[in-house]
Short mmCIF file of C-alpha atoms in Angstrom, two decimals:
data_model
loop_
_atom_site.label_atom_id
_atom_site.label_comp_id
_atom_site.label_asym_id
_atom_site.label_seq_id
_atom_site.Cartn_x
_atom_site.Cartn_y
_atom_site.Cartn_z
CA UNK A 1 101.32 107.94 135.14
CA UNK A 2 102.54 105.41 137.68
CA UNK A 3 102.68 108.17 140.32
CA UNK A 4 99.04 109.07 139.68
CA UNK A 5 98.01 105.43 140.05
CA UNK A 6 100.01 105.20 143.27
CA UNK A 7 98.28 108.29 144.62
CA UNK A 8 94.88 106.92 143.60
CA UNK A 9 95.66 103.63 145.28
CA UNK A 10 96.74 105.42 148.45
CA UNK A 11 93.49 107.37 148.56
CA UNK A 12 91.55 104.15 148.06
CA UNK A 13 93.47 102.48 150.87
CA UNK A 14 92.81 105.42 153.15
CA UNK A 15 89.08 105.34 152.38
CA UNK A 16 88.94 101.59 153.08
CA UNK A 17 90.84 102.08 156.34
CA UNK A 18 88.48 104.86 157.49
CA UNK A 19 85.43 102.75 156.68
CA UNK A 20 86.93 99.84 158.63
CA UNK A 21 87.61 102.05 161.64
CA UNK A 22 84.06 103.44 161.59
CA UNK A 23 82.64 99.93 161.34
CA UNK A 24 84.79 98.72 164.21
CA UNK A 25 83.73 101.69 166.35
CA UNK A 26 80.12 100.86 165.63
CA UNK A 27 80.62 97.29 166.78
CA UNK A 28 82.24 98.46 170.02
CA UNK A 29 79.41 100.91 170.72
CA UNK A 30 76.82 98.23 169.96
CA UNK A 31 78.46 95.78 172.33
CA UNK A 32 78.54 98.42 175.06
CA UNK A 33 74.84 99.06 174.66
CA UNK A 34 73.68 95.47 174.33
CA UNK A 35 75.98 93.45 176.57
CA UNK A 36 75.41 93.76 180.36
CA UNK A 37 78.04 95.59 182.34
CA UNK A 38 79.66 93.93 185.36
CA UNK A 39 77.75 94.76 188.54
CA UNK A 40 79.57 96.30 191.48
CA UNK A 41 76.83 95.17 193.88
CA UNK A 42 77.74 92.73 196.65
CA UNK A 43 76.96 89.06 195.93
CA UNK A 44 73.64 87.82 197.21
CA UNK A 45 75.19 84.88 199.05
CA UNK A 46 74.72 86.67 202.38
CA UNK A 47 70.99 87.07 201.94
CA UNK A 48 69.99 83.50 202.90
CA UNK A 49 71.81 83.88 206.26
CA UNK A 50 69.83 87.04 206.99
CA UNK A 51 66.62 85.26 206.04
CA UNK A 52 67.51 82.33 208.30
CA UNK A 53 68.12 84.66 211.24
CA UNK A 54 64.79 86.38 210.59
CA UNK A 55 63.10 82.99 210.36
CA UNK A 56 64.50 81.96 213.77
CA UNK A 57 63.25 85.21 215.29
CA UNK A 58 59.79 84.67 213.80
CA UNK A 59 59.63 81.09 215.10
CA UNK A 60 60.36 82.20 218.69
CA UNK A 61 58.28 85.39 218.58
CA UNK A 62 55.46 83.89 220.67
CA UNK A 63 57.70 82.11 223.18
CA UNK A 64 57.88 82.84 226.90
CA UNK A 65 60.91 84.57 228.41
CA UNK A 66 62.72 83.45 231.57
CA UNK A 67 64.99 86.06 233.15
CA UNK A 68 67.24 85.59 236.16
CA UNK A 69 69.16 88.61 237.42
CA UNK A 70 71.09 86.57 240.00
CA UNK A 71 72.39 84.10 237.41
CA UNK A 72 72.87 86.84 234.81
CA UNK A 73 70.90 85.57 231.82
CA UNK A 74 67.59 85.43 230.04
CA UNK A 75 66.28 82.83 227.61
CA UNK A 76 63.12 82.03 225.66
CA UNK A 77 61.23 78.74 225.72
CA UNK A 78 58.16 77.30 223.93
CA UNK A 79 54.74 78.42 225.19
CA UNK A 80 53.71 74.88 226.17
CA UNK A 81 56.81 74.41 228.37
CA UNK A 82 57.19 75.13 232.06
CA UNK A 83 60.26 75.71 234.21
CA UNK A 84 61.46 74.55 237.63
CA UNK A 85 64.23 76.21 239.63
CA UNK A 86 66.73 74.14 241.60
CA UNK A 87 68.39 76.72 243.89
CA UNK A 88 70.52 74.13 245.71
CA UNK A 89 72.55 73.58 242.51
CA UNK A 90 72.03 76.98 240.82
CA UNK A 91 70.00 75.37 238.06
CA UNK A 92 66.81 75.84 236.04
CA UNK A 93 65.01 73.12 234.09
CA UNK A 94 62.60 73.59 231.17
CA UNK A 95 60.18 71.26 229.41
CA UNK A 96 56.57 70.17 229.00
CA UNK A 97 56.94 68.22 232.23
CA UNK A 98 60.06 69.49 234.00
CA UNK A 99 61.57 67.26 236.67
CA UNK A 100 60.32 68.27 240.14
CA UNK A 101 62.94 69.47 242.60
CA UNK A 102 64.45 66.55 244.50
CA UNK A 103 63.61 64.00 241.77
CA UNK A 104 65.81 62.29 239.18
CA UNK A 105 65.40 62.70 235.46
CA UNK A 106 66.37 64.72 232.41
CA UNK A 107 64.65 67.91 231.34
CA UNK A 108 64.20 68.86 227.71
CA UNK A 109 66.49 71.80 228.45
CA UNK A 110 68.43 72.69 231.57
CA UNK A 111 70.92 75.33 232.71
CA UNK A 112 73.43 75.00 235.54
CA UNK A 113 75.39 78.06 236.64
CA UNK A 114 78.85 77.58 238.19
CA UNK A 115 79.61 80.75 240.12
CA UNK A 116 82.89 79.48 241.57
CA UNK A 117 85.83 79.25 239.16
CA UNK A 118 86.02 75.81 237.54
CA UNK A 119 87.33 74.72 234.17
CA UNK A 120 85.04 73.18 231.59
CA UNK A 121 87.21 70.00 231.32
CA UNK A 122 86.89 69.54 235.10
CA UNK A 123 83.09 69.79 234.90
CA UNK A 124 82.97 67.22 232.12
CA UNK A 125 85.35 64.82 233.89
CA UNK A 126 83.49 65.08 237.20
CA UNK A 127 79.89 64.86 236.06
CA UNK A 128 79.62 63.58 232.49
CA UNK A 129 82.54 61.75 230.94
CA UNK A 130 82.31 58.50 232.89
CA UNK A 131 78.66 58.07 231.91
CA UNK A 132 79.00 58.85 228.19
CA UNK A 133 79.89 56.65 225.22
CA UNK A 134 79.97 57.36 221.49
CA UNK A 135 80.82 60.98 222.22
CA UNK A 136 81.37 63.77 219.72
CA UNK A 137 82.85 67.19 220.45
CA UNK A 138 82.67 70.54 218.68
CA UNK A 139 82.85 74.30 219.23
CA UNK A 140 80.23 77.01 218.86
CA UNK A 141 79.18 80.54 219.83
CA UNK A 142 76.61 81.60 222.46
CA UNK A 143 75.66 85.28 222.49
CA UNK A 144 79.10 86.21 221.19
CA UNK A 145 81.04 83.94 223.57
CA UNK A 146 82.87 80.77 222.59
CA UNK A 147 81.27 77.49 223.63
CA UNK A 148 82.28 73.84 223.87
CA UNK A 149 79.80 71.10 222.92
CA UNK A 150 79.82 67.42 223.87
CA UNK A 151 77.22 64.85 222.86
CA UNK A 152 76.92 61.15 223.65
CA UNK A 153 74.83 58.26 224.99
CA UNK A 154 74.32 57.64 228.70
CA UNK A 155 75.52 54.31 230.07
CA UNK A 156 76.30 52.75 233.45
CA UNK A 157 73.09 53.99 235.08
CA UNK A 158 71.68 50.56 235.93
CA UNK A 159 71.50 51.36 239.66
CA UNK A 160 69.04 53.77 241.20
CA UNK A 161 66.24 55.96 239.80
CA UNK A 162 68.41 57.17 236.91
CA UNK A 163 68.24 53.72 235.30
CA UNK A 164 65.39 54.85 233.03
CA UNK A 165 67.84 57.23 231.34
CA UNK A 166 70.13 54.40 230.21
CA UNK A 167 70.87 54.73 226.49
CA UNK A 168 69.54 58.29 226.18
CA UNK A 169 71.48 60.67 223.97
CA UNK A 170 72.32 63.85 225.83
CA UNK A 171 74.06 67.07 224.89
CA UNK A 172 76.06 69.44 227.04
CA UNK A 173 77.07 72.95 225.95
CA UNK A 174 79.47 75.05 228.03
CA UNK A 175 80.33 78.74 227.92
CA UNK A 176 82.12 81.08 230.32
CA UNK A 177 81.41 84.78 230.84
CA UNK A 178 83.40 86.89 233.30
CA UNK A 179 84.41 83.94 235.46
CA UNK A 180 80.97 82.31 235.56
CA UNK A 181 80.50 79.08 233.62
CA UNK A 182 77.13 78.18 232.12
CA UNK A 183 76.22 74.59 231.31
CA UNK A 184 73.28 73.83 229.02
CA UNK A 185 71.93 70.27 229.10
CA UNK A 186 69.47 68.57 226.79
CA UNK A 187 67.95 65.11 226.58
CA UNK A 188 67.67 64.00 222.94
CA UNK A 189 65.89 60.69 223.45
CA UNK A 190 66.50 56.99 223.01
CA UNK A 191 66.74 56.49 220.11
CA UNK A 192 68.06 59.89 219.11
CA UNK A 193 65.25 62.32 218.21
CA UNK A 194 66.29 64.95 215.64
CA UNK A 195 63.23 67.07 216.48
CA UNK A 196 64.35 67.34 220.11
CA UNK A 197 67.77 68.41 218.90
CA UNK A 198 66.21 71.09 216.70
CA UNK A 199 64.17 72.48 219.61
CA UNK A 200 67.21 72.41 221.89
CA UNK A 201 69.19 74.44 219.35
CA UNK A 202 66.36 76.98 218.95
CA UNK A 203 66.05 77.49 222.71
CA UNK A 204 69.81 77.85 223.07
CA UNK A 205 69.89 80.42 220.24
CA UNK A 206 67.70 82.76 222.34
CA UNK A 207 70.07 82.79 225.34
CA UNK A 208 71.37 86.24 226.33
CA UNK A 209 73.92 87.25 228.96
CA UNK A 210 72.80 90.12 231.21
CA UNK A 211 76.28 91.13 232.35
#
């Protein structure tokens, strides 16, 4: 009699166990159907950068293009700007009213090309450092090449026609390609004008080496 009860109890336990397993399997299947599966797609964090690049291209789509085979570059500039070439110093100036050749002043954007080997620190020490205060320095990239950036306020220009530039914030960006150094200058106003800085950056972003 006790053996029969034990057998009956074992069958009951088995039935309960089977039901529990079936119920558990149902829960697992339900979770697999309802809950979202992890996505293997790449994160969308890169998308804004692509959009920003496209935005920059759209904003310069109607700009003019300056190309100089001798100096080995091309660059875009706003449609209401003009340019002046300064062959004596291998330079080109851009702006709404670029400085005439032989005059003193600061263009909205300028490029000087150093064909002879010279280090960037030497250029800065010879032509910029003694006239700049409150300087900041950083690094960047121009058309795939490393660049060095220096920004500061002009001072010590109280003598001569350059006096009107006293206190102006200027920026200089330097990059070297195959032994030729390119210097990009910009006048950012007095006081500092963030809109001028934005335009300077946009123009610089269109620069392309030809060799």
